[in-house]
Amino acid sequence: MLFRLLKNSFLKRPKSVLLVFISIVMGASVATAFLGISGEISHKMALELRSYGANILLEPSAVEGGGFLREDDLPKIKTVFWKYNITGFTPYLFGVADFSANGKRERGIVSGTWFAKNLEVAGEEPSVQGVRGIAPWWDVQGGWPAGPDEAIVGAALAKRLGSAIGGHVEATVRGKQQRFQVVGIVTTGGYEEEQLFAPLITTQELLQLPGKVSRVQVSALTVPMDAFGMKNPAQMTKEEYEKWYCTAYVTSVAKNVEEVMAGSRAKPIWQIASAEGSLLKKLNSLMLLLTILALVASAMAVSTSLMASMAERSPEIALMKAIGADRYQISAIFIGETLIISVIGGMVGYLLGDQLAGIISRTVFNSTIASPFWLFPTAIISAFVVAFAGSVAPLRRALSIEPVRVLKG
Amino acid sequence: MSPYIIETGGLTRSYGDICALKPLDLQVPEGEWLSVMGHSGSGKSTLMNLVGGLDRPTGGTLQVGGENLLALTEDGLARFRRNFVGIIFQQHHLVPYLTAIENVMMAQYFHSMPDEAEARHALERVGLGHRLKNRPGELSGGEQQRVCIARAIINSPKLLLGDEPTGNLDHKSTIMVMELLKELRGEERFTVIMVTHNQDVAAWGDRTIHLDDGMLVREERMNCQ
């Protein structure tokens, strides 16, 4: 009988059923689309944010007192658990040198690094690592060093030395000399403008520190820090530690890298990591808020449609109550109707939302998107949430109908 | 055990300052057909609504079938209505999108379990065996009222309430409906409370009470028709 009541109710009031259906479909599809692309947006934004620079710094451990890291250990960074999250890294070897050029002499820092080194690690995909990858904001006039005796000079140092592209700078460290050809002038807006950047191998020879590295900057995709991520790993239980280690917090990725670099201490560069985390958290919150707003708007539309339909149906409800229907039986009819509309609306909403997510992903990020498996139940649940939230007020009105007043006369 | 199916003591119903039913003491023996007459606004529909558990009194006592209606919750009153009362409305109040048989089955659904064979039998008893699949809009006024009667008796109520059940019918249909009710009452032995303006219709009952301005002003025993 309930089925007959529901079937006839749908067939005899197609307009109001359609309005409720459209409202539910809109809510479910917007929720599906937003939640579907939120993961993609977070990933793309995290990649974009990597252009702000490295977020992990590896330095020699004070405890081991070695003063340097080993260049031979660097390829191991591409073998760690979080290797796919590490988008790039570059080593630096610093030393104080006396520079001379064009008859001028200046004391400054010579910095050996990788500019764009082809790195091949057994069992891993070949990659290019170096400062060009992790510091894309460096503005280099001229070109990047390609040969062992080529260098780029920071803009401030170049100005003091009167160096220009094509000129030469001679660096002297403890009596050992190296003549560099200036192939580029670099502007960064930071301390790098006071340095001369040369290939790592040449700098190691100049400083007489073969195979040594002063520090390594690592750029990694991480998730925003939360209260759990901020906990001290040393005070965690085994289960907590495993959970922490398997979550891409900047601290756990740093710990992961530290484990493969002998004598190193890895620490997050907090001004970068926390800014990224905060931005991603805000972005996720924004997506969630937009999803909730869309669902609330749909629920309100459902509520308005059902309220209008309720006015039309009040004699029918009054009659049902008069012949003995209690609150549960009246509720069962309304919830049954809502359930059917929301299941169908959820399925249609999922299909539309999935298409919408694809369109947004193609238009905004120029990439395709694969729907995660949880999106379908999410769409159905969103439809239920919209339908039931929108039904509360109309149902209360239905239950408060007094047969005596409505059936009078 | 009380011989009365309905007993009221000082039963009152007010709407703000307006007193629709002034203190009323009334006893209705089980199986009686009581007609309630009066002008518009005399309180007859108010009395019927109170007795049927569709409305709550503002004062006095009200026992129907041994049940103190004042003590029942909303759901308790709904249970009382579906188990104890059958109601025939002047305007029929059939669900327009359900067929005649479905309208009868709806009352079964709220009572217990729909049974199509029983619903068909009820409609056959009121002479509508050939109109089972017709919707209310396809039936005449008299036929609609007979569907309403079938719906009212389908759960074997102890009390049948009629609120001007023939008010919208022509003379021929009125006679047909009244004869049908008399016949059903003879078979089912339910008590009838019938509100009417019509002296001829009231005369079908065992007793008639007259209300005026919410007060019982006259009572008369009728001769059997």
PDB file of N, CA, C and O in Angstrom, chain A residues 1-2 4-5 8-9 12 313 316 319-329 332-333 403-405 407 409, chain B residues 49 54-55 75 78-79 81-82 87 89-91 93-95 97-98 102 105-107 109-110 114 116 135 151:
ATOM      1  N   MET A   1       0.825  -1.208   0.000  1.00  0.00           N
ATOM      2  CA  MET A   1       0.000   0.000   0.000  1.00  0.00           C
ATOM      3  C   MET A   1       0.861   1.260   0.000  1.00  0.00           C
ATOM      4  O   MET A   1       0.574   2.226  -0.678  1.00  0.00           O
ATOM      5  N   LEU A   2       1.943   1.161   0.809  1.00  0.00           N
ATOM      6  CA  LEU A   2       2.850   2.316   0.868  1.00  0.00           C
ATOM      7  C   LEU A   2       3.398   2.606  -0.527  1.00  0.00           C
ATOM      8  O   LEU A   2       3.459   3.760  -0.962  1.00  0.00           O
ATOM      9  N   ARG A   4       1.948   1.885  -3.356  1.00  0.00           N
ATOM     10  CA  ARG A   4       0.882   2.489  -4.183  1.00  0.00           C
ATOM     11  C   ARG A   4       0.725   3.971  -3.857  1.00  0.00           C
ATOM     12  O   ARG A   4       0.564   4.802  -4.749  1.00  0.00           O
ATOM     13  N   LEU A   5       0.774   4.275  -2.561  1.00  0.00           N
ATOM     14  CA  LEU A   5       0.636   5.680  -2.154  1.00  0.00           C
ATOM     15  C   LEU A   5       1.774   6.517  -2.751  1.00  0.00           C
ATOM     16  O   LEU A   5       1.557   7.605  -3.288  1.00  0.00           O
ATOM     17  N   ASN A   8       1.496   6.707  -6.711  1.00  0.00           N
ATOM     18  CA  ASN A   8       0.449   7.636  -7.143  1.00  0.00           C
ATOM     19  C   ASN A   8       0.777   9.076  -6.783  1.00  0.00           C
ATOM     20  O   ASN A   8       0.470  10.003  -7.522  1.00  0.00           O
ATOM     21  N   SER A   9       1.408   9.219  -5.618  1.00  0.00           N
ATOM     22  CA  SER A   9       1.790  10.568  -5.190  1.00  0.00           C
ATOM     23  C   SER A   9       2.765  11.188  -6.198  1.00  0.00           C
ATOM     24  O   SER A   9       2.660  12.354  -6.554  1.00  0.00           O
ATOM     25  N   LYS A  12       0.904  11.852  -9.656  1.00  0.00           N
ATOM     26  CA  LYS A  12      -0.118  12.899  -9.665  1.00  0.00           C
ATOM     27  C   LYS A  12       0.440  14.287  -9.363  1.00  0.00           C
ATOM     28  O   LYS A  12      -0.254  15.279  -9.499  1.00  0.00           O
ATOM     29  N   ARG A 313      -1.200  19.403  -0.254  1.00  0.00           N
ATOM     30  CA  ARG A 313      -1.520  18.060   0.238  1.00  0.00           C
ATOM     31  C   ARG A 313      -2.151  18.045   1.619  1.00  0.00           C
ATOM     32  O   ARG A 313      -2.429  16.963   2.149  1.00  0.00           O
ATOM     33  N   GLU A 316      -5.196  15.864   2.204  1.00  0.00           N
ATOM     34  CA  GLU A 316      -4.867  14.436   2.129  1.00  0.00           C
ATOM     35  C   GLU A 316      -4.244  13.953   3.453  1.00  0.00           C
ATOM     36  O   GLU A 316      -4.587  12.885   3.966  1.00  0.00           O
ATOM     37  N   LEU A 319      -6.826  13.931   6.181  1.00  0.00           N
ATOM     38  CA  LEU A 319      -7.685  12.752   6.052  1.00  0.00           C
ATOM     39  C   LEU A 319      -6.982  11.513   6.628  1.00  0.00           C
ATOM     40  O   LEU A 319      -7.572  10.731   7.378  1.00  0.00           O
ATOM     41  N   MET A 320      -5.708  11.365   6.271  1.00  0.00           N
ATOM     42  CA  MET A 320      -4.957  10.208   6.777  1.00  0.00           C
ATOM     43  C   MET A 320      -4.956  10.205   8.300  1.00  0.00           C
ATOM     44  O   MET A 320      -5.141   9.166   8.938  1.00  0.00           O
ATOM     45  N   LYS A 321      -4.748  11.395   8.873  1.00  0.00           N
ATOM     46  CA  LYS A 321      -4.742  11.474  10.332  1.00  0.00           C
ATOM     47  C   LYS A 321      -6.132  11.159  10.888  1.00  0.00           C
ATOM     48  O   LYS A 321      -6.264  10.463  11.896  1.00  0.00           O
ATOM     49  N   ALA A 322      -7.162  11.669  10.214  1.00  0.00           N
ATOM     50  CA  ALA A 322      -8.527  11.455  10.698  1.00  0.00           C
ATOM     51  C   ALA A 322      -8.888   9.975  10.717  1.00  0.00           C
ATOM     52  O   ALA A 322      -9.599   9.511  11.610  1.00  0.00           O
ATOM     53  N   ILE A 323      -8.383   9.224   9.754  1.00  0.00           N
ATOM     54  CA  ILE A 323      -8.752   7.800   9.726  1.00  0.00           C
ATOM     55  C   ILE A 323      -7.738   6.939  10.485  1.00  0.00           C
ATOM     56  O   ILE A 323      -7.766   5.718  10.400  1.00  0.00           O
ATOM     57  N   GLY A 324      -6.855   7.606  11.227  1.00  0.00           N
ATOM     58  CA  GLY A 324      -6.050   6.844  12.184  1.00  0.00           C
ATOM     59  C   GLY A 324      -4.556   6.786  11.958  1.00  0.00           C
ATOM     60  O   GLY A 324      -3.861   6.068  12.684  1.00  0.00           O
ATOM     61  N   ALA A 325      -4.013   7.523  10.964  1.00  0.00           N
ATOM     62  CA  ALA A 325      -2.565   7.486  10.753  1.00  0.00           C
ATOM     63  C   ALA A 325      -1.872   8.234  11.892  1.00  0.00           C
ATOM     64  O   ALA A 325      -2.284   9.347  12.226  1.00  0.00           O
ATOM     65  N   ASP A 326      -0.861   7.620  12.483  1.00  0.00           N
ATOM     66  CA  ASP A 326      -0.122   8.320  13.534  1.00  0.00           C
ATOM     67  C   ASP A 326       1.097   9.018  12.926  1.00  0.00           C
ATOM     68  O   ASP A 326       1.332   8.954  11.717  1.00  0.00           O
ATOM     69  N   ARG A 327       1.887   9.664  13.801  1.00  0.00           N
ATOM     70  CA  ARG A 327       3.032  10.452  13.312  1.00  0.00           C
ATOM     71  C   ARG A 327       4.024   9.586  12.537  1.00  0.00           C
ATOM     72  O   ARG A 327       4.607  10.024  11.546  1.00  0.00           O
ATOM     73  N   TYR A 328       4.182   8.333  12.989  1.00  0.00           N
ATOM     74  CA  TYR A 328       5.180   7.475  12.349  1.00  0.00           C
ATOM     75  C   TYR A 328       4.725   7.072  10.944  1.00  0.00           C
ATOM     76  O   TYR A 328       5.522   6.995  10.015  1.00  0.00           O
ATOM     77  N   GLN A 329       3.418   6.816  10.824  1.00  0.00           N
ATOM     78  CA  GLN A 329       2.900   6.413   9.504  1.00  0.00           C
ATOM     79  C   GLN A 329       2.946   7.587   8.522  1.00  0.00           C
ATOM     80  O   GLN A 329       3.290   7.399   7.349  1.00  0.00           O
ATOM     81  N   ALA A 332       6.522   8.004   7.606  1.00  0.00           N
ATOM     82  CA  ALA A 332       6.993   6.943   6.704  1.00  0.00           C
ATOM     83  C   ALA A 332       6.672   7.279   5.254  1.00  0.00           C
ATOM     84  O   ALA A 332       7.485   7.040   4.359  1.00  0.00           O
ATOM     85  N   ILE A 333       5.494   7.858   5.024  1.00  0.00           N
ATOM     86  CA  ILE A 333       5.109   8.217   3.653  1.00  0.00           C
ATOM     87  C   ILE A 333       6.041   9.306   3.120  1.00  0.00           C
ATOM     88  O   ILE A 333       6.590   9.203   2.018  1.00  0.00           O
ATOM     89  N   PRO A 403      -6.664  17.690  11.660  1.00  0.00           N
ATOM     90  CA  PRO A 403      -7.721  17.261  10.731  1.00  0.00           C
ATOM     91  C   PRO A 403      -9.001  18.081  10.887  1.00  0.00           C
ATOM     92  O   PRO A 403      -9.643  18.433   9.895  1.00  0.00           O
ATOM     93  N   VAL A 404      -9.334  18.424  12.142  1.00  0.00           N
ATOM     94  CA  VAL A 404     -10.588  19.147  12.386  1.00  0.00           C
ATOM     95  C   VAL A 404     -10.636  20.465  11.610  1.00  0.00           C
ATOM     96  O   VAL A 404     -11.652  20.834  11.031  1.00  0.00           O
ATOM     97  N   ARG A 405      -9.481  21.160  11.608  1.00  0.00           N
ATOM     98  CA  ARG A 405      -9.454  22.469  10.924  1.00  0.00           C
ATOM     99  C   ARG A 405      -9.478  22.305   9.413  1.00  0.00           C
ATOM    100  O   ARG A 405     -10.146  23.048   8.708  1.00  0.00           O
ATOM    101  N   LEU A 407     -10.406  19.593   7.508  1.00  0.00           N
ATOM    102  CA  LEU A 407     -11.535  18.870   6.902  1.00  0.00           C
ATOM    103  C   LEU A 407     -12.887  19.512   7.200  1.00  0.00           C
ATOM    104  O   LEU A 407     -13.924  18.966   6.825  1.00  0.00           O
ATOM    105  N   GLY A 409     -16.244  21.394   7.204  1.00  0.00           N
ATOM    106  CA  GLY A 409     -17.198  21.705   6.126  1.00  0.00           C
ATOM    107  C   GLY A 409     -17.129  20.668   5.078  1.00  0.00           C
ATOM    108  O   GLY A 409     -17.548  20.819   3.983  1.00  0.00           O
TER     109      GLY A 409
ATOM    110  N   ASN B  49     -16.607  15.737  16.734  1.00  0.00           N
ATOM    111  CA  ASN B  49     -15.138  15.718  16.698  1.00  0.00           C
ATOM    112  C   ASN B  49     -14.546  15.276  18.033  1.00  0.00           C
ATOM    113  O   ASN B  49     -13.536  14.558  18.073  1.00  0.00           O
ATOM    114  N   LEU B  54     -11.013  13.495  17.362  1.00  0.00           N
ATOM    115  CA  LEU B  54     -10.371  14.400  16.389  1.00  0.00           C
ATOM    116  C   LEU B  54     -10.023  15.736  17.033  1.00  0.00           C
ATOM    117  O   LEU B  54      -9.267  16.527  16.482  1.00  0.00           O
ATOM    118  N   ASP B  55     -10.601  16.000  18.180  1.00  0.00           N
ATOM    119  CA  ASP B  55     -10.387  17.266  18.874  1.00  0.00           C
ATOM    120  C   ASP B  55     -10.350  16.968  20.369  1.00  0.00           C
ATOM    121  O   ASP B  55     -10.804  15.903  20.804  1.00  0.00           O
ATOM    122  N   ASP B  75      -0.643  10.301  19.449  1.00  0.00           N
ATOM    123  CA  ASP B  75      -0.572   8.983  18.810  1.00  0.00           C
ATOM    124  C   ASP B  75      -1.603   8.027  19.404  1.00  0.00           C
ATOM    125  O   ASP B  75      -2.126   7.162  18.700  1.00  0.00           O
ATOM    126  N   ALA B  78      -4.739   8.751  17.682  1.00  0.00           N
ATOM    127  CA  ALA B  78      -4.702   8.190  16.322  1.00  0.00           C
ATOM    128  C   ALA B  78      -5.018   6.690  16.367  1.00  0.00           C
ATOM    129  O   ALA B  78      -5.791   6.186  15.554  1.00  0.00           O
ATOM    130  N   ARG B  79      -4.422   6.002  17.362  1.00  0.00           N
ATOM    131  CA  ARG B  79      -4.695   4.561  17.521  1.00  0.00           C
ATOM    132  C   ARG B  79      -6.175   4.340  17.829  1.00  0.00           C
ATOM    133  O   ARG B  79      -6.806   3.432  17.283  1.00  0.00           O
ATOM    134  N   ARG B  81      -8.667   6.231  17.008  1.00  0.00           N
ATOM    135  CA  ARG B  81      -9.498   6.472  15.810  1.00  0.00           C
ATOM    136  C   ARG B  81      -9.452   5.283  14.860  1.00  0.00           C
ATOM    137  O   ARG B  81     -10.472   4.868  14.322  1.00  0.00           O
ATOM    138  N   ARG B  82      -8.235   4.746  14.638  1.00  0.00           N
ATOM    139  CA  ARG B  82      -8.165   3.687  13.628  1.00  0.00           C
ATOM    140  C   ARG B  82      -8.758   2.370  14.125  1.00  0.00           C
ATOM    141  O   ARG B  82      -9.214   1.553  13.339  1.00  0.00           O
ATOM    142  N   ILE B  87     -15.398   7.105  10.191  1.00  0.00           N
ATOM    143  CA  ILE B  87     -15.959   8.456   9.992  1.00  0.00           C
ATOM    144  C   ILE B  87     -16.447   8.614   8.549  1.00  0.00           C
ATOM    145  O   ILE B  87     -15.737   8.257   7.593  1.00  0.00           O
ATOM    146  N   PHE B  89     -17.649  11.614   6.056  1.00  0.00           N
ATOM    147  CA  PHE B  89     -17.650  13.081   5.944  1.00  0.00           C
ATOM    148  C   PHE B  89     -18.694  13.542   4.930  1.00  0.00           C
ATOM    149  O   PHE B  89     -19.002  12.836   3.969  1.00  0.00           O
ATOM    150  N   GLN B  90     -19.160  14.754   5.132  1.00  0.00           N
ATOM    151  CA  GLN B  90     -20.093  15.335   4.160  1.00  0.00           C
ATOM    152  C   GLN B  90     -19.429  15.486   2.794  1.00  0.00           C
ATOM    153  O   GLN B  90     -20.020  15.208   1.768  1.00  0.00           O
ATOM    154  N   GLN B  91     -18.133  15.932   2.822  1.00  0.00           N
ATOM    155  CA  GLN B  91     -17.412  16.182   1.553  1.00  0.00           C
ATOM    156  C   GLN B  91     -16.683  14.936   1.048  1.00  0.00           C
ATOM    157  O   GLN B  91     -15.788  15.066   0.228  1.00  0.00           O
ATOM    158  N   HIS B  93     -14.128  13.409   1.250  1.00  0.00           N
ATOM    159  CA  HIS B  93     -12.689  13.403   1.531  1.00  0.00           C
ATOM    160  C   HIS B  93     -12.026  12.104   1.112  1.00  0.00           C
ATOM    161  O   HIS B  93     -11.426  11.396   1.924  1.00  0.00           O
ATOM    162  N   LEU B  94     -12.143  11.816  -0.167  1.00  0.00           N
ATOM    163  CA  LEU B  94     -11.421  10.663  -0.721  1.00  0.00           C
ATOM    164  C   LEU B  94     -10.129  11.187  -1.346  1.00  0.00           C
ATOM    165  O   LEU B  94     -10.076  12.329  -1.810  1.00  0.00           O
ATOM    166  N   VAL B  95      -9.084  10.350  -1.346  1.00  0.00           N
ATOM    167  CA  VAL B  95      -7.819  10.779  -1.960  1.00  0.00           C
ATOM    168  C   VAL B  95      -8.000  10.716  -3.474  1.00  0.00           C
ATOM    169  O   VAL B  95      -8.274   9.649  -4.022  1.00  0.00           O
ATOM    170  N   TYR B  97      -6.170  10.774  -6.129  1.00  0.00           N
ATOM    171  CA  TYR B  97      -5.330  10.005  -7.053  1.00  0.00           C
ATOM    172  C   TYR B  97      -5.376   8.494  -6.782  1.00  0.00           C
ATOM    173  O   TYR B  97      -4.687   7.727  -7.450  1.00  0.00           O
ATOM    174  N   LEU B  98      -6.168   8.083  -5.784  1.00  0.00           N
ATOM    175  CA  LEU B  98      -6.315   6.637  -5.524  1.00  0.00           C
ATOM    176  C   LEU B  98      -7.661   6.163  -6.053  1.00  0.00           C
ATOM    177  O   LEU B  98      -8.635   6.916  -6.057  1.00  0.00           O
ATOM    178  N   GLU B 102      -8.441   1.438  -3.576  1.00  0.00           N
ATOM    179  CA  GLU B 102      -7.228   1.901  -2.886  1.00  0.00           C
ATOM    180  C   GLU B 102      -7.580   2.845  -1.730  1.00  0.00           C
ATOM    181  O   GLU B 102      -6.913   2.838  -0.687  1.00  0.00           O
ATOM    182  N   MET B 105      -8.458   0.577   0.987  1.00  0.00           N
ATOM    183  CA  MET B 105      -7.265  -0.132   1.482  1.00  0.00           C
ATOM    184  C   MET B 105      -6.359   0.782   2.306  1.00  0.00           C
ATOM    185  O   MET B 105      -5.623   0.312   3.180  1.00  0.00           O
ATOM    186  N   MET B 106      -6.412   2.067   2.022  1.00  0.00           N
ATOM    187  CA  MET B 106      -5.584   3.001   2.791  1.00  0.00           C
ATOM    188  C   MET B 106      -5.972   2.959   4.274  1.00  0.00           C
ATOM    189  O   MET B 106      -5.105   2.993   5.159  1.00  0.00           O
ATOM    190  N   ALA B 107      -7.279   2.865   4.543  1.00  0.00           N
ATOM    191  CA  ALA B 107      -7.726   2.771   5.940  1.00  0.00           C
ATOM    192  C   ALA B 107      -7.243   1.470   6.574  1.00  0.00           C
ATOM    193  O   ALA B 107      -6.866   1.435   7.745  1.00  0.00           O
ATOM    194  N   TYR B 109      -4.488  -0.029   5.705  1.00  0.00           N
ATOM    195  CA  TYR B 109      -3.034   0.123   5.863  1.00  0.00           C
ATOM    196  C   TYR B 109      -2.715   0.816   7.186  1.00  0.00           C
ATOM    197  O   TYR B 109      -1.811   0.396   7.911  1.00  0.00           O
ATOM    198  N   PHE B 110      -3.468   1.864   7.508  1.00  0.00           N
ATOM    199  CA  PHE B 110      -3.188   2.575   8.761  1.00  0.00           C
ATOM    200  C   PHE B 110      -3.641   1.746   9.974  1.00  0.00           C
ATOM    201  O   PHE B 110      -3.127   1.916  11.063  1.00  0.00           O
ATOM    202  N   PRO B 114      -3.224  -4.049   4.587  1.00  0.00           N
ATOM    203  CA  PRO B 114      -4.189  -3.967   3.486  1.00  0.00           C
ATOM    204  C   PRO B 114      -4.545  -5.362   2.967  1.00  0.00           C
ATOM    205  O   PRO B 114      -3.664  -6.216   2.852  1.00  0.00           O
ATOM    206  N   GLU B 116      -6.783  -6.763  -0.169  1.00  0.00           N
ATOM    207  CA  GLU B 116      -7.554  -6.355  -1.347  1.00  0.00           C
ATOM    208  C   GLU B 116      -8.907  -7.066  -1.412  1.00  0.00           C
ATOM    209  O   GLU B 116      -9.919  -6.452  -1.760  1.00  0.00           O
ATOM    210  N   ARG B 135     -11.509   6.228 -10.016  1.00  0.00           N
ATOM    211  CA  ARG B 135     -11.037   7.261  -9.091  1.00  0.00           C
ATOM    212  C   ARG B 135     -12.230   8.120  -8.676  1.00  0.00           C
ATOM    213  O   ARG B 135     -13.250   8.170  -9.390  1.00  0.00           O
ATOM    214  N   ARG B 151     -15.008   2.669   3.371  1.00  0.00           N
ATOM    215  CA  ARG B 151     -13.755   2.969   4.077  1.00  0.00           C
ATOM    216  C   ARG B 151     -13.988   3.046   5.592  1.00  0.00           C
ATOM    217  O   ARG B 151     -13.160   2.607   6.391  1.00  0.00           O
TER     218      ARG B 151
END
